[in-house]
Amino acid sequence: MTGEERAQTMPRAATAQADPHGGSRPDSDTRPRHARIRRAIRGGLRPEPWKRGPVLVAQALLLGLLMLLHARIPNRIGNLGSLVETFLPWFGLFLPVLLAGALWRRSASAVAALLLPAVVWLHLFGGLLGDRSRPGGDLTVVSHNVGADNPDPVGTARDLAASGADVLALQEIAAEAKPRYERELAKAYRYHTVQGTVGLWSKLPLSDTRPVDTGMDYGPLAKTKPADVKLTDNRGLHATVSTPRGPLSVYVAHLGSARVNPRGGFVTDQRDRGAEALAKTVAADRNERVLLLGDLNGTLDDRAFTTLTTQLTSAQTAAGAGFGFSWPANFPVARIDQVLVRGVEPMSAWVLGATGSDHLPVGARVGW
């Protein structure tokens, strides 16, 4: 072989690798992989992917800022801030949609921008994704808006009695259904009180039962109504439950409804007055241990409940699993039915199965 021929064969030999059985094999499996990695790096460093999808970038940043600064959204126009806060957890659904759009457009800048809303959402709600319950507890409580149009009060009462609740709070008790609830629940609960459209049933003795103002009567004509007329539509009560560990102050409330309409926006005036009235009543309660059970017609992310949430802790937030959405029953999108506590420790919290109501019952186990 001439020298020229040997020179031509040397590059081919240099590219061969030693075979474990003594031969040699081409580097055919590593070179393509390394090439793909280099191409991906070069592609990411090119300016084109960072210039694509400016609309997606703007949407991602806007979503992040909306969640981050939700408390600064004003309520002056249609209670917009409260409306956003009511459905704030659902803003996380925009993340996979925007991510899919960013991948489709191959926009590196949009993917990077999505880090902001993702981090903000996880900061706000990431702690609610797991199971925070613990074993133990001294008392089981259940609260349920049974629905004025409930077609099966007897079945609902039986389901609630079967829940094992020691203390059971009902809201929106229709006048014609009241005897049926009382008759059916008497089998499991020795003590009860009904004040207007709300009631409390207990296996333990009750005392100091009385109606509580929830701000439903408002304006100059409110003071002219006789007491018996006011009591018919009353939506709040208080009772003291005598437990083996001492007295427990219990409130049951059904606050005014919130409505969305084209002219007024998110209408919450009646509900917000009720939240303030309830917060003042709870603040004046000198009992060390307090429970608030009921349909507040709003989520606790809503700023309208700040005066309540600074005094009371949500059992679902402290000891539940997930968000615990309770309304509407056929497809829950918000938790507006609450178990709030002070002076006792939530051990577990849950949402019960559907009844004939448009709300789901909520329950909790507390200890001290």
mmCIF file of C-alpha atoms in Angstrom:
data_model
loop_
_atom_site.group_PDB
_atom_site.id
_atom_site.type_symbol
_atom_site.label_atom_id
_atom_site.label_comp_id
_atom_site.label_asym_id
_atom_site.label_seq_id
_atom_site.Cartn_x
_atom_site.Cartn_y
_atom_site.Cartn_z
ATOM 1 C CA MET A 1 0.000 0.000 0.000
ATOM 2 C CA THR A 2 1.337 3.350 -0.930
ATOM 3 C CA GLY A 3 1.698 6.185 1.576
ATOM 4 C CA GLU A 4 -1.139 8.059 -0.104
ATOM 5 C CA GLU A 5 -3.487 5.104 0.324
ATOM 6 C CA ARG A 6 -2.556 4.763 3.992
ATOM 7 C CA ALA A 7 -3.355 8.460 4.560
ATOM 8 C CA GLN A 8 -6.794 8.038 2.990
ATOM 9 C CA THR A 9 -7.712 5.093 5.238
ATOM 10 C CA MET A 10 -6.604 6.653 8.545
ATOM 11 C CA PRO A 11 -9.705 8.974 9.149
ATOM 12 C CA ARG A 12 -12.020 6.017 8.715
ATOM 13 C CA ALA A 13 -10.085 3.987 11.240
ATOM 14 C CA ALA A 14 -10.050 6.859 13.730
ATOM 15 C CA THR A 15 -13.827 6.979 13.758
ATOM 16 C CA ALA A 16 -14.171 3.363 14.809
ATOM 17 C CA GLN A 17 -14.623 2.329 18.444
ATOM 18 C CA ALA A 18 -13.312 -0.803 20.076
ATOM 19 C CA ASP A 19 -15.879 -3.588 20.176
ATOM 20 C CA PRO A 20 -16.136 -5.398 23.567
ATOM 21 C CA HIS A 21 -15.609 -8.676 21.691
ATOM 22 C CA GLY A 22 -12.363 -7.497 20.182
ATOM 23 C CA GLY A 23 -13.596 -5.829 16.994
ATOM 24 C CA SER A 24 -14.552 -2.259 16.286
ATOM 25 C CA ARG A 25 -17.885 -0.527 15.540
ATOM 26 C CA PRO A 26 -18.786 2.932 14.218
ATOM 27 C CA ASP A 27 -19.933 5.611 16.656
ATOM 28 C CA SER A 28 -23.371 5.607 14.999
ATOM 29 C CA ASP A 29 -25.514 5.635 18.178
ATOM 30 C CA THR A 30 -23.869 8.492 20.068
ATOM 31 C CA ARG A 31 -23.211 10.925 17.228
ATOM 32 C CA PRO A 32 -26.920 11.448 16.292
ATOM 33 C CA ARG A 33 -27.887 11.923 19.941
ATOM 34 C CA HIS A 34 -25.174 14.478 20.504
ATOM 35 C CA ALA A 35 -26.152 16.178 17.301
ATOM 36 C CA ARG A 36 -29.781 16.445 18.407
ATOM 37 C CA ILE A 37 -28.751 17.991 21.720
ATOM 38 C CA ARG A 38 -26.519 20.495 19.958
ATOM 39 C CA ARG A 39 -29.297 21.368 17.530
ATOM 40 C CA ALA A 40 -31.754 21.882 20.418
ATOM 41 C CA ILE A 41 -29.293 24.147 22.238
ATOM 42 C CA ARG A 42 -28.594 26.131 19.099
ATOM 43 C CA GLY A 43 -32.347 26.372 18.426
ATOM 44 C CA GLY A 44 -33.030 27.699 21.914
ATOM 45 C CA LEU A 45 -30.287 30.296 21.551
ATOM 46 C CA ARG A 46 -31.640 31.602 18.292
ATOM 47 C CA PRO A 47 -33.668 34.788 18.516
ATOM 48 C CA GLU A 48 -36.685 33.438 16.600
ATOM 49 C CA PRO A 49 -38.327 31.352 19.438
ATOM 50 C CA TRP A 50 -38.016 34.313 21.783
ATOM 51 C CA LYS A 51 -39.727 36.610 19.310
ATOM 52 C CA ARG A 52 -42.728 34.335 18.714
ATOM 53 C CA GLY A 53 -46.060 34.597 20.520
ATOM 54 C CA PRO A 54 -46.076 38.158 21.914
ATOM 55 C CA VAL A 55 -49.826 37.911 22.552
ATOM 56 C CA LEU A 56 -49.322 34.730 24.576
ATOM 57 C CA VAL A 57 -46.586 36.437 26.573
ATOM 58 C CA ALA A 58 -48.878 39.359 27.360
ATOM 59 C CA GLN A 59 -51.717 37.025 28.373
ATOM 60 C CA ALA A 60 -49.450 35.004 30.673
ATOM 61 C CA LEU A 61 -48.091 38.105 32.378
ATOM 62 C CA LEU A 62 -51.578 39.581 32.741
ATOM 63 C CA LEU A 63 -52.839 36.348 34.316
ATOM 64 C CA GLY A 64 -49.986 36.334 36.799
ATOM 65 C CA LEU A 65 -50.482 39.974 37.754
ATOM 66 C CA LEU A 66 -54.241 39.477 38.075
ATOM 67 C CA MET A 67 -53.756 36.701 40.624
ATOM 68 C CA LEU A 68 -50.846 38.396 42.375
ATOM 69 C CA LEU A 69 -52.645 41.736 42.768
ATOM 70 C CA HIS A 70 -56.232 40.488 43.147
ATOM 71 C CA ALA A 71 -56.649 42.360 46.436
ATOM 72 C CA ARG A 72 -55.974 45.631 44.619
ATOM 73 C CA ILE A 73 -58.708 45.177 42.030
ATOM 74 C CA PRO A 74 -61.281 47.836 43.003
ATOM 75 C CA ASN A 75 -64.838 47.034 43.979
ATOM 76 C CA ARG A 76 -66.140 50.430 42.949
ATOM 77 C CA ILE A 77 -67.477 49.135 39.637
ATOM 78 C CA GLY A 78 -69.755 46.135 40.027
ATOM 79 C CA ASN A 79 -67.746 44.607 42.895
ATOM 80 C CA LEU A 80 -65.281 43.364 40.307
ATOM 81 C CA GLY A 81 -62.633 42.592 42.917
ATOM 82 C CA SER A 82 -64.947 40.338 44.907
ATOM 83 C CA LEU A 83 -66.109 38.592 41.737
ATOM 84 C CA VAL A 84 -62.536 37.792 40.716
ATOM 85 C CA GLU A 85 -61.718 36.537 44.217
ATOM 86 C CA THR A 86 -64.781 34.292 44.279
ATOM 87 C CA PHE A 87 -63.483 32.244 41.363
ATOM 88 C CA LEU A 88 -59.766 32.847 41.895
ATOM 89 C CA PRO A 89 -58.753 29.141 42.119
ATOM 90 C CA TRP A 90 -60.214 28.530 38.667
ATOM 91 C CA PHE A 91 -57.771 30.958 37.076
ATOM 92 C CA GLY A 92 -55.299 28.078 37.224
ATOM 93 C CA LEU A 93 -57.174 26.459 34.329
ATOM 94 C CA PHE A 94 -55.736 29.095 32.001
ATOM 95 C CA LEU A 95 -52.210 27.769 32.627
ATOM 96 C CA PRO A 96 -52.429 24.543 30.558
ATOM 97 C CA VAL A 97 -54.330 26.394 27.828
ATOM 98 C CA LEU A 98 -51.616 29.039 27.526
ATOM 99 C CA LEU A 99 -48.895 26.397 27.761
ATOM 100 C CA ALA A 100 -50.461 24.456 24.888
ATOM 101 C CA GLY A 101 -50.546 27.633 22.837
ATOM 102 C CA ALA A 102 -46.905 28.404 23.670
ATOM 103 C CA LEU A 103 -45.784 24.923 22.621
ATOM 104 C CA TRP A 104 -47.811 25.073 19.432
ATOM 105 C CA ARG A 105 -46.261 28.432 18.542
ATOM 106 C CA ARG A 106 -42.845 27.190 19.720
ATOM 107 C CA SER A 107 -42.545 30.363 21.742
ATOM 108 C CA ALA A 108 -39.758 30.213 24.324
ATOM 109 C CA SER A 109 -40.720 33.643 25.649
ATOM 110 C CA ALA A 110 -44.330 32.540 26.316
ATOM 111 C CA VAL A 111 -43.160 29.433 28.186
ATOM 112 C CA ALA A 112 -40.867 31.589 30.315
ATOM 113 C CA ALA A 113 -43.642 34.121 30.967
ATOM 114 C CA LEU A 114 -45.934 31.330 32.246
ATOM 115 C CA LEU A 115 -43.602 30.840 35.207
ATOM 116 C CA LEU A 116 -45.111 33.948 36.832
ATOM 117 C CA PRO A 117 -48.785 32.804 36.977
ATOM 118 C CA ALA A 118 -47.709 29.237 37.810
ATOM 119 C CA VAL A 119 -45.668 30.355 40.828
ATOM 120 C CA VAL A 120 -48.394 32.757 41.996
ATOM 121 C CA TRP A 121 -51.139 30.117 41.735
ATOM 122 C CA LEU A 122 -49.055 27.553 43.631
ATOM 123 C CA HIS A 123 -48.313 30.142 46.310
ATOM 124 C CA LEU A 124 -52.016 30.907 46.727
ATOM 125 C CA PHE A 125 -53.503 27.421 46.431
ATOM 126 C CA GLY A 126 -50.752 24.829 46.304
ATOM 127 C CA GLY A 127 -51.192 24.074 50.002
ATOM 128 C CA LEU A 128 -54.814 23.022 49.393
ATOM 129 C CA LEU A 129 -53.974 20.248 46.946
ATOM 130 C CA GLY A 130 -52.999 17.632 49.537
ATOM 131 C CA ASP A 131 -54.771 15.937 52.426
ATOM 132 C CA ARG A 132 -54.289 17.941 55.625
ATOM 133 C CA SER A 133 -56.489 15.823 57.908
ATOM 134 C CA ARG A 134 -55.327 14.089 61.087
ATOM 135 C CA PRO A 135 -56.915 11.396 63.209
ATOM 136 C CA GLY A 136 -58.684 12.205 66.450
ATOM 137 C CA GLY A 137 -61.048 14.920 67.588
ATOM 138 C CA ASP A 138 -63.806 15.343 70.154
ATOM 139 C CA LEU A 139 -66.810 16.539 68.167
ATOM 140 C CA THR A 140 -68.218 16.028 64.660
ATOM 141 C CA VAL A 141 -70.152 18.928 63.144
ATOM 142 C CA VAL A 142 -72.102 19.090 59.871
ATOM 143 C CA SER A 143 -73.671 22.075 58.136
ATOM 144 C CA HIS A 144 -76.105 21.980 55.225
ATOM 145 C CA ASN A 145 -78.225 24.404 53.258
ATOM 146 C CA VAL A 146 -81.103 21.986 52.726
ATOM 147 C CA GLY A 147 -82.757 24.139 50.058
ATOM 148 C CA ALA A 148 -86.219 25.661 50.278
ATOM 149 C CA ASP A 149 -87.280 23.689 47.190
ATOM 150 C CA ASN A 150 -85.869 20.377 48.419
ATOM 151 C CA PRO A 151 -88.260 17.679 47.100
ATOM 152 C CA ASP A 152 -87.237 15.137 49.769
ATOM 153 C CA PRO A 153 -86.804 16.677 53.244
ATOM 154 C CA VAL A 154 -87.264 13.318 54.957
ATOM 155 C CA GLY A 155 -84.556 11.651 52.879
ATOM 156 C CA THR A 156 -82.235 14.612 53.434
ATOM 157 C CA ALA A 157 -82.812 14.445 57.194
ATOM 158 C CA ARG A 158 -82.060 10.727 57.237
ATOM 159 C CA ASP A 159 -78.849 11.195 55.274
ATOM 160 C CA LEU A 160 -77.694 13.926 57.650
ATOM 161 C CA ALA A 161 -78.524 11.882 60.743
ATOM 162 C CA ALA A 162 -76.533 8.991 59.273
ATOM 163 C CA SER A 163 -73.472 11.250 58.963
ATOM 164 C CA GLY A 164 -72.754 10.743 62.649
ATOM 165 C CA ALA A 165 -72.713 14.465 63.411
ATOM 166 C CA ASP A 166 -72.882 15.424 67.081
ATOM 167 C CA VAL A 167 -73.970 18.933 66.094
ATOM 168 C CA LEU A 168 -75.977 19.556 62.920
ATOM 169 C CA ALA A 169 -76.765 22.993 61.463
ATOM 170 C CA LEU A 170 -79.412 23.524 58.766
ATOM 171 C CA GLN A 171 -80.126 26.580 56.666
ATOM 172 C CA GLU A 172 -82.991 27.535 54.340
ATOM 173 C CA ILE A 173 -85.589 25.483 56.170
ATOM 174 C CA ALA A 174 -88.924 26.033 54.413
ATOM 175 C CA ALA A 175 -91.913 26.554 56.735
ATOM 176 C CA GLU A 176 -93.810 23.602 55.307
ATOM 177 C CA ALA A 177 -90.746 21.315 55.619
ATOM 178 C CA LYS A 178 -89.858 22.294 59.176
ATOM 179 C CA PRO A 179 -92.141 19.688 60.894
ATOM 180 C CA ARG A 180 -90.671 16.946 58.735
ATOM 181 C CA TYR A 181 -87.086 17.843 59.628
ATOM 182 C CA GLU A 182 -87.984 18.085 63.310
ATOM 183 C CA ARG A 183 -89.812 14.779 63.308
ATOM 184 C CA GLU A 184 -87.132 12.850 61.442
ATOM 185 C CA LEU A 185 -84.127 14.336 63.248
ATOM 186 C CA ALA A 186 -85.674 13.818 66.686
ATOM 187 C CA LYS A 187 -84.705 10.151 66.402
ATOM 188 C CA ALA A 188 -80.991 11.013 66.494
ATOM 189 C CA TYR A 189 -80.918 14.384 68.283
ATOM 190 C CA ARG A 190 -82.429 15.082 71.666
ATOM 191 C CA TYR A 191 -81.923 18.846 71.582
ATOM 192 C CA HIS A 192 -82.702 21.371 68.867
ATOM 193 C CA THR A 193 -83.695 24.953 68.170
ATOM 194 C CA VAL A 194 -85.107 26.583 65.032
ATOM 195 C CA GLN A 195 -84.972 30.353 64.631
ATOM 196 C CA GLY A 196 -86.725 31.385 61.434
ATOM 197 C CA THR A 197 -85.146 29.536 58.510
ATOM 198 C CA VAL A 198 -82.061 28.203 60.339
ATOM 199 C CA GLY A 199 -81.828 25.446 62.918
ATOM 200 C CA LEU A 200 -79.406 23.564 65.139
ATOM 201 C CA TRP A 201 -79.726 19.933 66.250
ATOM 202 C CA SER A 202 -77.459 18.488 68.936
ATOM 203 C CA LYS A 203 -76.819 15.289 70.862
ATOM 204 C CA LEU A 204 -75.548 17.502 73.690
ATOM 205 C CA PRO A 205 -77.601 20.010 75.721
ATOM 206 C CA LEU A 206 -78.249 23.464 74.262
ATOM 207 C CA SER A 207 -78.678 26.733 76.149
ATOM 208 C CA ASP A 208 -78.742 30.472 75.450
ATOM 209 C CA THR A 209 -80.570 29.950 72.137
ATOM 210 C CA ARG A 210 -81.502 33.175 70.380
ATOM 211 C CA PRO A 211 -81.793 34.731 66.910
ATOM 212 C CA VAL A 212 -78.808 36.635 65.495
ATOM 213 C CA ASP A 213 -78.965 39.643 63.185
ATOM 214 C CA THR A 214 -77.499 38.906 59.747
ATOM 215 C CA GLY A 215 -78.322 42.269 58.197
ATOM 216 C CA MET A 216 -81.331 41.118 56.173
ATOM 217 C CA ASP A 217 -83.593 43.893 57.484
ATOM 218 C CA TYR A 218 -82.151 47.195 56.387
ATOM 219 C CA GLY A 219 -83.441 50.721 55.946
ATOM 220 C CA PRO A 220 -85.985 52.931 57.719
ATOM 221 C CA LEU A 221 -88.801 50.354 57.561
ATOM 222 C CA ALA A 222 -86.768 47.627 59.239
ATOM 223 C CA LYS A 223 -87.417 49.003 62.739
ATOM 224 C CA THR A 224 -91.153 49.079 62.168
ATOM 225 C CA LYS A 225 -91.472 45.315 61.671
ATOM 226 C CA PRO A 226 -92.900 43.377 64.627
ATOM 227 C CA ALA A 227 -90.587 40.852 66.272
ATOM 228 C CA ASP A 228 -92.668 37.856 65.157
ATOM 229 C CA VAL A 229 -92.531 39.018 61.522
ATOM 230 C CA LYS A 230 -88.754 39.421 61.713
ATOM 231 C CA LEU A 231 -88.343 35.982 63.256
ATOM 232 C CA THR A 232 -90.197 34.290 60.388
ATOM 233 C CA ASP A 233 -87.462 35.223 57.943
ATOM 234 C CA ASN A 234 -84.600 35.200 60.446
ATOM 235 C CA ARG A 235 -81.384 33.701 59.041
ATOM 236 C CA GLY A 236 -79.045 33.517 62.012
ATOM 237 C CA LEU A 237 -78.986 31.941 65.467
ATOM 238 C CA HIS A 238 -76.750 31.343 68.453
ATOM 239 C CA ALA A 239 -76.695 28.498 70.940
ATOM 240 C CA THR A 240 -74.286 27.244 73.572
ATOM 241 C CA VAL A 241 -73.508 23.529 73.386
ATOM 242 C CA SER A 242 -72.585 21.902 76.718
ATOM 243 C CA THR A 243 -69.700 19.541 75.957
ATOM 244 C CA PRO A 244 -67.689 17.397 78.398
ATOM 245 C CA ARG A 245 -64.801 19.792 77.754
ATOM 246 C CA GLY A 246 -66.777 22.935 78.517
ATOM 247 C CA PRO A 247 -69.182 25.302 76.726
ATOM 248 C CA LEU A 248 -68.995 25.732 72.968
ATOM 249 C CA SER A 249 -70.539 28.834 71.397
ATOM 250 C CA VAL A 250 -72.179 27.939 68.071
ATOM 251 C CA TYR A 251 -73.517 30.277 65.386
ATOM 252 C CA VAL A 252 -75.599 29.220 62.412
ATOM 253 C CA ALA A 253 -75.985 31.713 59.572
ATOM 254 C CA HIS A 254 -77.366 32.009 56.069
ATOM 255 C CA LEU A 255 -76.187 35.298 54.599
ATOM 256 C CA GLY A 256 -77.891 37.185 51.788
ATOM 257 C CA SER A 257 -77.405 35.960 48.247
ATOM 258 C CA ALA A 258 -74.873 37.310 45.764
ATOM 259 C CA ARG A 259 -76.056 37.881 42.211
ATOM 260 C CA VAL A 260 -74.411 38.726 38.890
ATOM 261 C CA ASN A 261 -76.408 40.882 36.493
ATOM 262 C CA PRO A 262 -75.497 43.037 33.469
ATOM 263 C CA ARG A 263 -76.368 46.351 35.115
ATOM 264 C CA GLY A 264 -75.218 45.988 38.696
ATOM 265 C CA GLY A 265 -72.357 43.563 38.173
ATOM 266 C CA PHE A 266 -71.661 41.391 41.217
ATOM 267 C CA VAL A 267 -74.385 42.467 43.670
ATOM 268 C CA THR A 268 -73.390 41.610 47.259
ATOM 269 C CA ASP A 269 -74.688 44.471 49.430
ATOM 270 C CA GLN A 270 -77.009 42.373 51.584
ATOM 271 C CA ARG A 271 -74.473 39.598 51.996
ATOM 272 C CA ASP A 272 -71.686 42.009 52.902
ATOM 273 C CA ARG A 273 -73.839 43.696 55.562
ATOM 274 C CA GLY A 274 -74.539 40.278 57.015
ATOM 275 C CA ALA A 275 -70.845 39.397 57.106
ATOM 276 C CA GLU A 276 -70.078 42.610 58.983
ATOM 277 C CA ALA A 277 -72.940 42.094 61.446
ATOM 278 C CA LEU A 278 -71.864 38.509 62.051
ATOM 279 C CA ALA A 279 -68.232 39.532 62.542
ATOM 280 C CA LYS A 280 -69.242 42.074 65.206
ATOM 281 C CA THR A 281 -71.342 39.480 67.018
ATOM 282 C CA VAL A 282 -68.531 36.919 67.002
ATOM 283 C CA ALA A 283 -66.009 39.532 68.159
ATOM 284 C CA ALA A 284 -68.228 40.346 71.148
ATOM 285 C CA ASP A 285 -68.528 36.663 72.144
ATOM 286 C CA ARG A 286 -66.428 36.051 75.258
ATOM 287 C CA ASN A 287 -66.546 32.280 74.969
ATOM 288 C CA GLU A 288 -63.104 30.801 74.334
ATOM 289 C CA ARG A 289 -64.458 28.232 71.873
ATOM 290 C CA VAL A 290 -66.601 29.334 68.921
ATOM 291 C CA LEU A 291 -68.015 27.606 65.834
ATOM 292 C CA LEU A 292 -69.665 29.330 62.874
ATOM 293 C CA LEU A 293 -71.613 27.006 60.586
ATOM 294 C CA GLY A 294 -73.550 28.049 57.540
ATOM 295 C CA ASP A 295 -74.053 29.194 53.997
ATOM 296 C CA LEU A 296 -72.170 32.481 53.680
ATOM 297 C CA ASN A 297 -72.905 32.847 49.956
ATOM 298 C CA GLY A 298 -69.283 33.588 49.230
ATOM 299 C CA THR A 299 -65.818 32.071 49.269
ATOM 300 C CA LEU A 300 -63.327 33.023 51.949
ATOM 301 C CA ASP A 301 -61.004 34.478 49.283
ATOM 302 C CA ASP A 302 -63.568 37.278 48.920
ATOM 303 C CA ARG A 303 -62.421 40.397 50.766
ATOM 304 C CA ALA A 304 -65.950 40.835 52.155
ATOM 305 C CA PHE A 305 -65.158 38.152 54.750
ATOM 306 C CA THR A 306 -61.875 39.603 56.006
ATOM 307 C CA THR A 307 -63.409 40.698 59.318
ATOM 308 C CA LEU A 308 -64.573 37.120 59.875
ATOM 309 C CA THR A 309 -61.467 35.306 58.651
ATOM 310 C CA THR A 310 -59.207 37.390 60.906
ATOM 311 C CA GLN A 311 -61.130 35.974 63.881
ATOM 312 C CA LEU A 312 -61.959 32.454 62.720
ATOM 313 C CA THR A 313 -60.135 29.630 60.949
ATOM 314 C CA SER A 314 -61.596 27.573 58.121
ATOM 315 C CA ALA A 315 -61.723 23.881 59.028
ATOM 316 C CA GLN A 316 -61.424 22.992 55.342
ATOM 317 C CA THR A 317 -58.295 25.088 54.852
ATOM 318 C CA ALA A 318 -56.680 23.758 58.023
ATOM 319 C CA ALA A 319 -57.653 20.090 57.873
ATOM 320 C CA GLY A 320 -59.466 19.279 54.625
ATOM 321 C CA ALA A 321 -58.457 17.586 51.405
ATOM 322 C CA GLY A 322 -58.575 19.726 48.293
ATOM 323 C CA PHE A 323 -60.748 22.800 47.866
ATOM 324 C CA GLY A 324 -63.953 21.308 49.301
ATOM 325 C CA PHE A 325 -66.277 22.960 46.767
ATOM 326 C CA SER A 326 -69.916 22.724 47.881
ATOM 327 C CA TRP A 327 -72.043 24.596 45.344
ATOM 328 C CA PRO A 328 -73.828 23.901 43.064
ATOM 329 C CA ALA A 329 -74.333 20.285 44.053
ATOM 330 C CA ASN A 330 -74.409 18.873 40.513
ATOM 331 C CA PHE A 331 -71.099 20.533 39.557
ATOM 332 C CA PRO A 332 -69.448 22.307 42.513
ATOM 333 C CA VAL A 333 -67.338 25.306 41.537
ATOM 334 C CA ALA A 334 -67.099 27.224 44.827
ATOM 335 C CA ARG A 335 -67.068 26.606 48.568
ATOM 336 C CA ILE A 336 -69.707 28.919 49.975
ATOM 337 C CA ASP A 337 -70.737 26.603 52.846
ATOM 338 C CA GLN A 338 -68.349 26.985 55.740
ATOM 339 C CA VAL A 339 -67.212 25.544 59.062
ATOM 340 C CA LEU A 340 -65.198 28.238 60.847
ATOM 341 C CA VAL A 341 -63.639 27.795 64.285
ATOM 342 C CA ARG A 342 -61.966 29.641 67.125
ATOM 343 C CA GLY A 343 -60.418 28.064 70.211
ATOM 344 C CA VAL A 344 -60.763 24.503 68.910
ATOM 345 C CA GLU A 345 -58.486 22.586 66.538
ATOM 346 C CA PRO A 346 -59.810 21.239 63.230
ATOM 347 C CA MET A 347 -58.674 17.650 62.821
ATOM 348 C CA SER A 348 -60.413 16.821 59.540
ATOM 349 C CA ALA A 349 -62.928 18.338 57.137
ATOM 350 C CA TRP A 350 -64.869 16.931 54.211
ATOM 351 C CA VAL A 351 -67.796 17.358 51.820
ATOM 352 C CA LEU A 352 -70.693 14.920 52.137
ATOM 353 C CA GLY A 353 -72.715 13.329 49.345
ATOM 354 C CA ALA A 354 -75.540 15.071 47.537
ATOM 355 C CA THR A 355 -79.055 15.303 48.975
ATOM 356 C CA GLY A 356 -82.166 16.889 47.466
ATOM 357 C CA SER A 357 -80.575 20.341 47.877
ATOM 358 C CA ASP A 358 -78.604 22.434 45.405
ATOM 359 C CA HIS A 359 -75.803 22.572 48.018
ATOM 360 C CA LEU A 360 -73.587 19.779 49.328
ATOM 361 C CA PRO A 361 -73.320 19.285 53.103
ATOM 362 C CA VAL A 362 -69.951 20.037 54.703
ATOM 363 C CA GLY A 363 -68.535 18.441 57.820
ATOM 364 C CA ALA A 364 -65.588 18.682 60.184
ATOM 365 C CA ARG A 365 -64.144 16.989 63.233
ATOM 366 C CA VAL A 366 -62.716 19.310 65.891
ATOM 367 C CA GLY A 367 -60.808 18.736 69.087
ATOM 368 C CA TRP A 368 -59.408 20.605 72.083
#
